[in-house]
Amino acid sequence: MWPTDRLQTLFGIEHPVVQAPMAGASTPAMAVAVANAGGLGSLGCAMMSAEQLRAAAAEVAAGTNGAVNFNFFVHEEPDLGGHDPAAMRAALAPFYAAYGLGEPAAPKVGAPAFDDAMLEVLLSCAPKVASFHFGLPSQRAVDELKRAGVKLIGNATNVAEARTLEAGGMDAIVAQGAEAGGHRGAFIGPAHENDMGTMALVPLVVDAVKIPVIAAGGIFDGRGVAAALMLGASGAQIGSVFLRADESSAPALHKQVLADTPDNATKLTRLFTGRPARSIRNRLVRELSAHEGDAAPFPTQRAAIAPLAKAAATRGSADFMQLWSGQAGLRAEAAPSARIFRRICDEALALLA
Ligand SMILES: Cc1cc2nc3c(=O)[nH]c(=O)nc-3n(C[C@H](O)[C@H](O)[C@H](O)COP(=O)(O)O)c2cc1C
């Protein structure tokens, strides 16, 4: 038996384990599999168009009556006026030249933040749960989603953010330690200085807020879930372990690198998108480490790297690809998502008994 039922009651789920939203890797099939196994499945919708969101929501609705969480980025759109791209362009030029790509691409907004138009589309999809990365959505979004009965999750990387999310109307908080794969969801203080680990962050956040806390970052088996509950969390969110799952849409090269990776292979880097995100160290991360501070503001840096990543991938190389992975990404399992999910829950329940 689980020692707490707060998340189960909030989301109408059987097990307090969340399959993390992962834009580019989580799929409707993955979220459906986990929801049907009694967990909270999640879909990273940050890079989706309105059409893609509608199609994904239809696939989810056809596959499960269970709880699925739709996740969006709510970052501030950057003003590129104050950014000088010269240093990054000079650093990227030799790599572009080696691939015959000409001048390095200029930074530009590729993934707009969650806005009123997307809110309308989301509401029409009748989601049970929605979550947000990089801060709070607009007050209007919070009000309308709550009126529609949608449960809301925010992401905190420090105590100040957790308090802000609770005051802003979130129903639960993901406390995301720096071990986590993908972007730090930081929004108070310089993002690259928000690097608290899961072990310290979770109990500090639990003590600071009344709403349920979901621990995330570096959790890959039942030991991690049980430990998160001992730290006072009401559940755990797990991402990287699902990256090689049958239903994962991570690129084959990404899956291959994960399968071959040793421990201590990841780094928080701004080089791919402009915001700190944990990736496996590849050639870009190693050779441009002196240029972390030259990255264009999130998410515009992505446009400068994308042509290189694509050209290298076409030649079978992951040298410039964003290889998001948590510190425990080497334990990513090539198996059906439901089996991975059930193994983790069974291990945790055995330990907690
Ligand atoms: C490939 C990948 C993509 C991610 N994309 C998102 C995202 O779109 N939205 C989000 O809130 N978190 C995203 N994250 C972070 C996860 O939701 C979660 O916090 C993290 O995976 C937990 O740590 P772990 O990877 O050590 O399990 C992503 C993580 C990975 C590995």
PDB file of C-alpha atoms in Angstrom, residues 63-299:
ATOM      1  CA  GLY A  63      -6.981   5.044 -25.800  1.00  0.00           C
ATOM      2  CA  THR A  64      -7.883   5.697 -22.182  1.00  0.00           C
ATOM      3  CA  ASN A  65     -10.356   7.030 -19.656  1.00  0.00           C
ATOM      4  CA  GLY A  66      -7.421   7.429 -17.291  1.00  0.00           C
ATOM      5  CA  ALA A  67      -5.557  10.593 -16.340  1.00  0.00           C
ATOM      6  CA  VAL A  68      -3.247  12.226 -18.868  1.00  0.00           C
ATOM      7  CA  ASN A  69      -1.377  15.477 -18.338  1.00  0.00           C
ATOM      8  CA  PHE A  70      -0.840  17.961 -21.200  1.00  0.00           C
ATOM      9  CA  ASN A  71       2.352  19.978 -20.693  1.00  0.00           C
ATOM     10  CA  PHE A  72       3.303  23.399 -22.087  1.00  0.00           C
ATOM     11  CA  PHE A  73       6.136  25.936 -21.900  1.00  0.00           C
ATOM     12  CA  VAL A  74       5.164  29.340 -20.449  1.00  0.00           C
ATOM     13  CA  HIS A  75       8.487  31.157 -20.877  1.00  0.00           C
ATOM     14  CA  GLU A  76       8.765  34.876 -21.624  1.00  0.00           C
ATOM     15  CA  GLU A  77       9.254  35.482 -25.334  1.00  0.00           C
ATOM     16  CA  PRO A  78      12.788  36.919 -25.623  1.00  0.00           C
ATOM     17  CA  ASP A  79      13.735  40.334 -26.954  1.00  0.00           C
ATOM     18  CA  LEU A  80      16.723  39.701 -29.216  1.00  0.00           C
ATOM     19  CA  GLY A  81      17.518  43.424 -29.339  1.00  0.00           C
ATOM     20  CA  GLY A  82      20.035  43.162 -26.496  1.00  0.00           C
ATOM     21  CA  HIS A  83      21.722  40.003 -27.766  1.00  0.00           C
ATOM     22  CA  ASP A  84      24.938  40.127 -29.798  1.00  0.00           C
ATOM     23  CA  PRO A  85      25.154  36.889 -31.821  1.00  0.00           C
ATOM     24  CA  ALA A  86      28.744  37.504 -33.025  1.00  0.00           C
ATOM     25  CA  ALA A  87      30.590  35.289 -30.508  1.00  0.00           C
ATOM     26  CA  MET A  88      28.277  32.295 -30.998  1.00  0.00           C
ATOM     27  CA  ARG A  89      28.358  32.694 -34.784  1.00  0.00           C
ATOM     28  CA  ALA A  90      32.166  32.738 -34.745  1.00  0.00           C
ATOM     29  CA  ALA A  91      32.234  29.656 -32.500  1.00  0.00           C
ATOM     30  CA  LEU A  92      29.818  27.751 -34.755  1.00  0.00           C
ATOM     31  CA  ALA A  93      31.360  28.828 -38.085  1.00  0.00           C
ATOM     32  CA  PRO A  94      34.034  26.070 -38.325  1.00  0.00           C
ATOM     33  CA  PHE A  95      31.413  23.358 -37.679  1.00  0.00           C
ATOM     34  CA  TYR A  96      29.038  24.853 -40.251  1.00  0.00           C
ATOM     35  CA  ALA A  97      31.908  25.023 -42.747  1.00  0.00           C
ATOM     36  CA  ALA A  98      32.871  21.389 -42.140  1.00  0.00           C
ATOM     37  CA  TYR A  99      29.337  20.350 -43.110  1.00  0.00           C
ATOM     38  CA  GLY A 100      29.204  22.775 -46.067  1.00  0.00           C
ATOM     39  CA  LEU A 101      26.343  24.694 -44.455  1.00  0.00           C
ATOM     40  CA  GLY A 102      27.513  28.255 -45.172  1.00  0.00           C
ATOM     41  CA  GLU A 103      26.930  31.003 -42.601  1.00  0.00           C
ATOM     42  CA  PRO A 104      25.631  29.976 -39.140  1.00  0.00           C
ATOM     43  CA  ALA A 105      21.866  30.483 -38.852  1.00  0.00           C
ATOM     44  CA  ALA A 106      20.585  33.455 -36.865  1.00  0.00           C
ATOM     45  CA  PRO A 107      18.728  32.869 -33.575  1.00  0.00           C
ATOM     46  CA  LYS A 108      14.955  32.996 -33.980  1.00  0.00           C
ATOM     47  CA  VAL A 109      11.809  32.044 -32.077  1.00  0.00           C
ATOM     48  CA  GLY A 110      10.802  28.543 -33.135  1.00  0.00           C
ATOM     49  CA  ALA A 111       8.536  27.462 -30.290  1.00  0.00           C
ATOM     50  CA  PRO A 112       6.085  30.137 -29.155  1.00  0.00           C
ATOM     51  CA  ALA A 113       5.032  30.097 -25.488  1.00  0.00           C
ATOM     52  CA  PHE A 114       1.567  28.875 -24.410  1.00  0.00           C
ATOM     53  CA  ASP A 115      -0.882  31.640 -25.381  1.00  0.00           C
ATOM     54  CA  ASP A 116      -4.634  32.355 -25.488  1.00  0.00           C
ATOM     55  CA  ALA A 117      -5.029  30.592 -28.839  1.00  0.00           C
ATOM     56  CA  MET A 118      -3.426  27.413 -27.500  1.00  0.00           C
ATOM     57  CA  LEU A 119      -5.548  27.744 -24.333  1.00  0.00           C
ATOM     58  CA  GLU A 120      -8.703  27.583 -26.478  1.00  0.00           C
ATOM     59  CA  VAL A 121      -7.426  24.490 -28.278  1.00  0.00           C
ATOM     60  CA  LEU A 122      -6.461  22.846 -24.984  1.00  0.00           C
ATOM     61  CA  LEU A 123      -9.883  23.560 -23.448  1.00  0.00           C
ATOM     62  CA  SER A 124     -11.560  22.011 -26.487  1.00  0.00           C
ATOM     63  CA  CYS A 125      -9.530  18.829 -25.848  1.00  0.00           C
ATOM     64  CA  ALA A 126     -11.123  18.425 -22.365  1.00  0.00           C
ATOM     65  CA  PRO A 127      -7.898  17.405 -20.591  1.00  0.00           C
ATOM     66  CA  LYS A 128      -7.990  16.080 -17.011  1.00  0.00           C
ATOM     67  CA  VAL A 129      -4.588  17.519 -16.079  1.00  0.00           C
ATOM     68  CA  ALA A 130      -2.363  20.276 -17.494  1.00  0.00           C
ATOM     69  CA  SER A 131       1.160  21.222 -16.437  1.00  0.00           C
ATOM     70  CA  PHE A 132       3.467  24.119 -17.119  1.00  0.00           C
ATOM     71  CA  HIS A 133       7.230  24.533 -17.382  1.00  0.00           C
ATOM     72  CA  PHE A 134       9.140  27.810 -16.770  1.00  0.00           C
ATOM     73  CA  GLY A 135       6.539  29.465 -14.532  1.00  0.00           C
ATOM     74  CA  LEU A 136       2.831  30.174 -14.278  1.00  0.00           C
ATOM     75  CA  PRO A 137       0.424  30.489 -17.189  1.00  0.00           C
ATOM     76  CA  SER A 138      -1.720  33.653 -17.386  1.00  0.00           C
ATOM     77  CA  GLN A 139      -4.379  34.247 -14.734  1.00  0.00           C
ATOM     78  CA  ARG A 140      -6.987  33.815 -17.444  1.00  0.00           C
ATOM     79  CA  ALA A 141      -5.587  30.391 -18.315  1.00  0.00           C
ATOM     80  CA  VAL A 142      -5.562  29.324 -14.657  1.00  0.00           C
ATOM     81  CA  ASP A 143      -9.157  30.535 -14.148  1.00  0.00           C
ATOM     82  CA  GLU A 144     -10.559  28.953 -17.309  1.00  0.00           C
ATOM     83  CA  LEU A 145      -8.788  25.634 -16.865  1.00  0.00           C
ATOM     84  CA  LYS A 146      -9.944  25.418 -13.241  1.00  0.00           C
ATOM     85  CA  ARG A 147     -13.489  26.307 -14.250  1.00  0.00           C
ATOM     86  CA  ALA A 148     -13.315  23.392 -16.693  1.00  0.00           C
ATOM     87  CA  GLY A 149     -12.236  21.072 -13.858  1.00  0.00           C
ATOM     88  CA  VAL A 150      -8.651  20.624 -15.101  1.00  0.00           C
ATOM     89  CA  LYS A 151      -6.070  19.896 -12.373  1.00  0.00           C
ATOM     90  CA  LEU A 152      -2.942  22.025 -12.711  1.00  0.00           C
ATOM     91  CA  ILE A 153       0.716  21.220 -12.030  1.00  0.00           C
ATOM     92  CA  GLY A 154       3.602  23.713 -11.874  1.00  0.00           C
ATOM     93  CA  ASN A 155       7.332  23.007 -11.874  1.00  0.00           C
ATOM     94  CA  ALA A 156       9.669  24.388  -9.190  1.00  0.00           C
ATOM     95  CA  THR A 157      13.447  24.268  -8.973  1.00  0.00           C
ATOM     96  CA  ASN A 158      13.623  26.189  -5.678  1.00  0.00           C
ATOM     97  CA  VAL A 159      11.423  27.093  -2.692  1.00  0.00           C
ATOM     98  CA  ALA A 160      10.569  30.602  -3.907  1.00  0.00           C
ATOM     99  CA  GLU A 161       9.205  29.166  -7.156  1.00  0.00           C
ATOM    100  CA  ALA A 162       7.162  26.564  -5.251  1.00  0.00           C
ATOM    101  CA  ARG A 163       5.544  29.263  -3.104  1.00  0.00           C
ATOM    102  CA  THR A 164       4.767  31.338  -6.204  1.00  0.00           C
ATOM    103  CA  LEU A 165       3.162  28.347  -7.944  1.00  0.00           C
ATOM    104  CA  GLU A 166       0.996  27.546  -4.915  1.00  0.00           C
ATOM    105  CA  ALA A 167      -0.134  31.183  -4.612  1.00  0.00           C
ATOM    106  CA  GLY A 168      -0.831  31.168  -8.372  1.00  0.00           C
ATOM    107  CA  GLY A 169      -3.417  28.399  -8.105  1.00  0.00           C
ATOM    108  CA  MET A 170      -1.505  25.230  -8.969  1.00  0.00           C
ATOM    109  CA  ASP A 171      -2.964  22.013  -7.482  1.00  0.00           C
ATOM    110  CA  ALA A 172       0.394  20.215  -7.243  1.00  0.00           C
ATOM    111  CA  ILE A 173       4.062  20.997  -7.709  1.00  0.00           C
ATOM    112  CA  VAL A 174       6.841  19.054  -9.397  1.00  0.00           C
ATOM    113  CA  ALA A 175      10.019  19.679  -7.378  1.00  0.00           C
ATOM    114  CA  GLN A 176      12.579  19.201 -10.151  1.00  0.00           C
ATOM    115  CA  GLY A 177      16.099  18.493  -8.932  1.00  0.00           C
ATOM    116  CA  ALA A 178      19.107  19.285 -11.107  1.00  0.00           C
ATOM    117  CA  GLU A 179      19.626  15.559 -11.787  1.00  0.00           C
ATOM    118  CA  ALA A 180      16.622  15.695 -14.154  1.00  0.00           C
ATOM    119  CA  GLY A 181      16.960  15.329 -17.896  1.00  0.00           C
ATOM    120  CA  GLY A 182      15.857  18.107 -20.248  1.00  0.00           C
ATOM    121  CA  HIS A 183      15.266  21.723 -19.295  1.00  0.00           C
ATOM    122  CA  ARG A 184      15.432  23.110 -15.787  1.00  0.00           C
ATOM    123  CA  GLY A 185      11.985  24.635 -15.350  1.00  0.00           C
ATOM    124  CA  ALA A 186      13.466  27.568 -13.417  1.00  0.00           C
ATOM    125  CA  PHE A 187      11.761  30.977 -13.456  1.00  0.00           C
ATOM    126  CA  ILE A 188      12.933  32.886 -10.372  1.00  0.00           C
ATOM    127  CA  GLY A 189      16.603  33.853 -10.297  1.00  0.00           C
ATOM    128  CA  PRO A 190      19.168  33.222 -13.046  1.00  0.00           C
ATOM    129  CA  ALA A 191      18.224  29.804 -14.502  1.00  0.00           C
ATOM    130  CA  HIS A 192      21.847  28.651 -14.697  1.00  0.00           C
ATOM    131  CA  GLU A 193      22.247  29.227 -10.947  1.00  0.00           C
ATOM    132  CA  ASN A 194      19.171  27.128 -10.019  1.00  0.00           C
ATOM    133  CA  ASP A 195      20.911  23.811  -9.515  1.00  0.00           C
ATOM    134  CA  MET A 196      19.512  22.290  -6.313  1.00  0.00           C
ATOM    135  CA  GLY A 197      19.513  18.493  -6.231  1.00  0.00           C
ATOM    136  CA  THR A 198      16.413  16.375  -5.604  1.00  0.00           C
ATOM    137  CA  MET A 199      17.518  15.258  -2.111  1.00  0.00           C
ATOM    138  CA  ALA A 200      17.721  18.821  -0.758  1.00  0.00           C
ATOM    139  CA  LEU A 201      14.964  20.370  -2.869  1.00  0.00           C
ATOM    140  CA  VAL A 202      12.084  17.972  -2.180  1.00  0.00           C
ATOM    141  CA  PRO A 203      11.875  18.247   1.649  1.00  0.00           C
ATOM    142  CA  LEU A 204      12.474  22.013   1.501  1.00  0.00           C
ATOM    143  CA  VAL A 205       9.566  22.413  -0.932  1.00  0.00           C
ATOM    144  CA  VAL A 206       7.372  19.983   1.051  1.00  0.00           C
ATOM    145  CA  ASP A 207       7.905  22.134   4.161  1.00  0.00           C
ATOM    146  CA  ALA A 208       7.110  25.346   2.283  1.00  0.00           C
ATOM    147  CA  VAL A 209       3.765  24.516   0.623  1.00  0.00           C
ATOM    148  CA  LYS A 210       0.499  22.782   1.513  1.00  0.00           C
ATOM    149  CA  ILE A 211      -0.305  21.282  -1.892  1.00  0.00           C
ATOM    150  CA  PRO A 212       1.099  17.864  -2.890  1.00  0.00           C
ATOM    151  CA  VAL A 213       4.683  17.741  -4.121  1.00  0.00           C
ATOM    152  CA  ILE A 214       5.930  15.396  -6.858  1.00  0.00           C
ATOM    153  CA  ALA A 215       9.658  14.650  -6.742  1.00  0.00           C
ATOM    154  CA  ALA A 216      11.544  14.592 -10.065  1.00  0.00           C
ATOM    155  CA  GLY A 217      15.151  14.207 -11.122  1.00  0.00           C
ATOM    156  CA  GLY A 218      17.341  11.111 -11.103  1.00  0.00           C
ATOM    157  CA  ILE A 219      14.578   8.679 -10.082  1.00  0.00           C
ATOM    158  CA  PHE A 220      14.788   5.444 -12.088  1.00  0.00           C
ATOM    159  CA  ASP A 221      13.415   2.634  -9.948  1.00  0.00           C
ATOM    160  CA  GLY A 222      11.348   1.749  -6.894  1.00  0.00           C
ATOM    161  CA  ARG A 223      14.135   2.838  -4.545  1.00  0.00           C
ATOM    162  CA  GLY A 224      13.907   6.368  -5.894  1.00  0.00           C
ATOM    163  CA  VAL A 225      10.115   6.447  -5.616  1.00  0.00           C
ATOM    164  CA  ALA A 226      10.197   5.116  -2.049  1.00  0.00           C
ATOM    165  CA  ALA A 227      12.922   7.631  -1.132  1.00  0.00           C
ATOM    166  CA  ALA A 228      10.871  10.480  -2.615  1.00  0.00           C
ATOM    167  CA  LEU A 229       7.907   9.487  -0.437  1.00  0.00           C
ATOM    168  CA  MET A 230      10.192   9.336   2.621  1.00  0.00           C
ATOM    169  CA  LEU A 231      11.321  12.886   1.809  1.00  0.00           C
ATOM    170  CA  GLY A 232       7.692  13.955   2.123  1.00  0.00           C
ATOM    171  CA  ALA A 233       6.729  13.978  -1.548  1.00  0.00           C
ATOM    172  CA  SER A 234       3.296  12.630  -2.470  1.00  0.00           C
ATOM    173  CA  GLY A 235       4.673  10.925  -5.568  1.00  0.00           C
ATOM    174  CA  ALA A 236       7.431  10.867  -8.156  1.00  0.00           C
ATOM    175  CA  GLN A 237       7.784  11.989 -11.768  1.00  0.00           C
ATOM    176  CA  ILE A 238      10.065   9.896 -13.948  1.00  0.00           C
ATOM    177  CA  GLY A 239      11.310  10.857 -17.398  1.00  0.00           C
ATOM    178  CA  SER A 240      14.620   9.552 -18.715  1.00  0.00           C
ATOM    179  CA  VAL A 241      13.879   5.914 -17.886  1.00  0.00           C
ATOM    180  CA  PHE A 242      11.132   6.019 -20.551  1.00  0.00           C
ATOM    181  CA  LEU A 243      13.354   7.473 -23.320  1.00  0.00           C
ATOM    182  CA  ARG A 244      14.101   4.068 -24.878  1.00  0.00           C
ATOM    183  CA  ALA A 245      10.598   2.690 -24.293  1.00  0.00           C
ATOM    184  CA  ASP A 246       8.785   1.127 -27.252  1.00  0.00           C
ATOM    185  CA  GLU A 247       6.417   4.125 -27.387  1.00  0.00           C
ATOM    186  CA  SER A 248       9.155   6.797 -27.147  1.00  0.00           C
ATOM    187  CA  SER A 249       9.573   9.097 -30.155  1.00  0.00           C
ATOM    188  CA  ALA A 250      13.161  10.043 -29.233  1.00  0.00           C
ATOM    189  CA  PRO A 251      15.353   9.792 -32.366  1.00  0.00           C
ATOM    190  CA  ALA A 252      17.018   6.405 -32.925  1.00  0.00           C
ATOM    191  CA  LEU A 253      20.448   8.030 -32.529  1.00  0.00           C
ATOM    192  CA  HIS A 254      19.433   9.417 -29.135  1.00  0.00           C
ATOM    193  CA  LYS A 255      18.241   5.981 -28.029  1.00  0.00           C
ATOM    194  CA  GLN A 256      21.489   4.421 -29.246  1.00  0.00           C
ATOM    195  CA  VAL A 257      23.670   6.914 -27.365  1.00  0.00           C
ATOM    196  CA  LEU A 258      21.626   6.277 -24.197  1.00  0.00           C
ATOM    197  CA  ALA A 259      22.111   2.534 -24.593  1.00  0.00           C
ATOM    198  CA  ASP A 260      25.888   2.960 -24.838  1.00  0.00           C
ATOM    199  CA  THR A 261      26.364   5.730 -22.292  1.00  0.00           C
ATOM    200  CA  PRO A 262      28.419   5.246 -19.114  1.00  0.00           C
ATOM    201  CA  ASP A 263      27.548   6.970 -15.831  1.00  0.00           C
ATOM    202  CA  ASN A 264      28.537  10.615 -15.248  1.00  0.00           C
ATOM    203  CA  ALA A 265      27.958  11.379 -18.926  1.00  0.00           C
ATOM    204  CA  THR A 266      25.558  14.339 -18.677  1.00  0.00           C
ATOM    205  CA  LYS A 267      25.864  18.104 -18.209  1.00  0.00           C
ATOM    206  CA  LEU A 268      23.545  21.074 -17.761  1.00  0.00           C
ATOM    207  CA  THR A 269      24.118  23.180 -20.859  1.00  0.00           C
ATOM    208  CA  ARG A 270      22.639  26.289 -22.493  1.00  0.00           C
ATOM    209  CA  LEU A 271      24.192  25.534 -25.869  1.00  0.00           C
ATOM    210  CA  PHE A 272      21.195  23.804 -27.463  1.00  0.00           C
ATOM    211  CA  THR A 273      18.321  26.178 -26.649  1.00  0.00           C
ATOM    212  CA  GLY A 274      19.618  29.062 -24.524  1.00  0.00           C
ATOM    213  CA  ARG A 275      18.332  27.649 -21.236  1.00  0.00           C
ATOM    214  CA  PRO A 276      20.054  25.136 -18.991  1.00  0.00           C
ATOM    215  CA  ALA A 277      19.012  21.624 -19.944  1.00  0.00           C
ATOM    216  CA  ARG A 278      20.653  18.334 -19.036  1.00  0.00           C
ATOM    217  CA  SER A 279      22.092  16.507 -22.048  1.00  0.00           C
ATOM    218  CA  ILE A 280      24.606  13.761 -22.620  1.00  0.00           C
ATOM    219  CA  ARG A 281      27.936  15.459 -23.356  1.00  0.00           C
ATOM    220  CA  ASN A 282      28.587  15.232 -27.076  1.00  0.00           C
ATOM    221  CA  ARG A 283      30.968  17.089 -29.352  1.00  0.00           C
ATOM    222  CA  LEU A 284      28.990  20.359 -29.247  1.00  0.00           C
ATOM    223  CA  VAL A 285      28.805  20.359 -25.443  1.00  0.00           C
ATOM    224  CA  ARG A 286      32.504  19.526 -25.051  1.00  0.00           C
ATOM    225  CA  GLU A 287      34.003  21.754 -27.730  1.00  0.00           C
ATOM    226  CA  LEU A 288      31.837  24.838 -27.070  1.00  0.00           C
ATOM    227  CA  SER A 289      31.935  24.684 -23.274  1.00  0.00           C
ATOM    228  CA  ALA A 290      33.666  28.086 -23.167  1.00  0.00           C
ATOM    229  CA  HIS A 291      30.679  29.604 -25.011  1.00  0.00           C
ATOM    230  CA  GLU A 292      27.840  28.699 -22.647  1.00  0.00           C
ATOM    231  CA  GLY A 293      27.379  32.408 -21.857  1.00  0.00           C
ATOM    232  CA  ASP A 294      27.202  33.308 -25.563  1.00  0.00           C
ATOM    233  CA  ALA A 295      24.041  31.282 -26.235  1.00  0.00           C
ATOM    234  CA  ALA A 296      21.085  33.307 -27.559  1.00  0.00           C
ATOM    235  CA  PRO A 297      18.058  33.673 -25.231  1.00  0.00           C
ATOM    236  CA  PHE A 298      15.695  30.688 -24.969  1.00  0.00           C
ATOM    237  CA  PRO A 299      14.359  29.326 -27.234  1.00  0.00           C
TER     238      PRO A 299
END
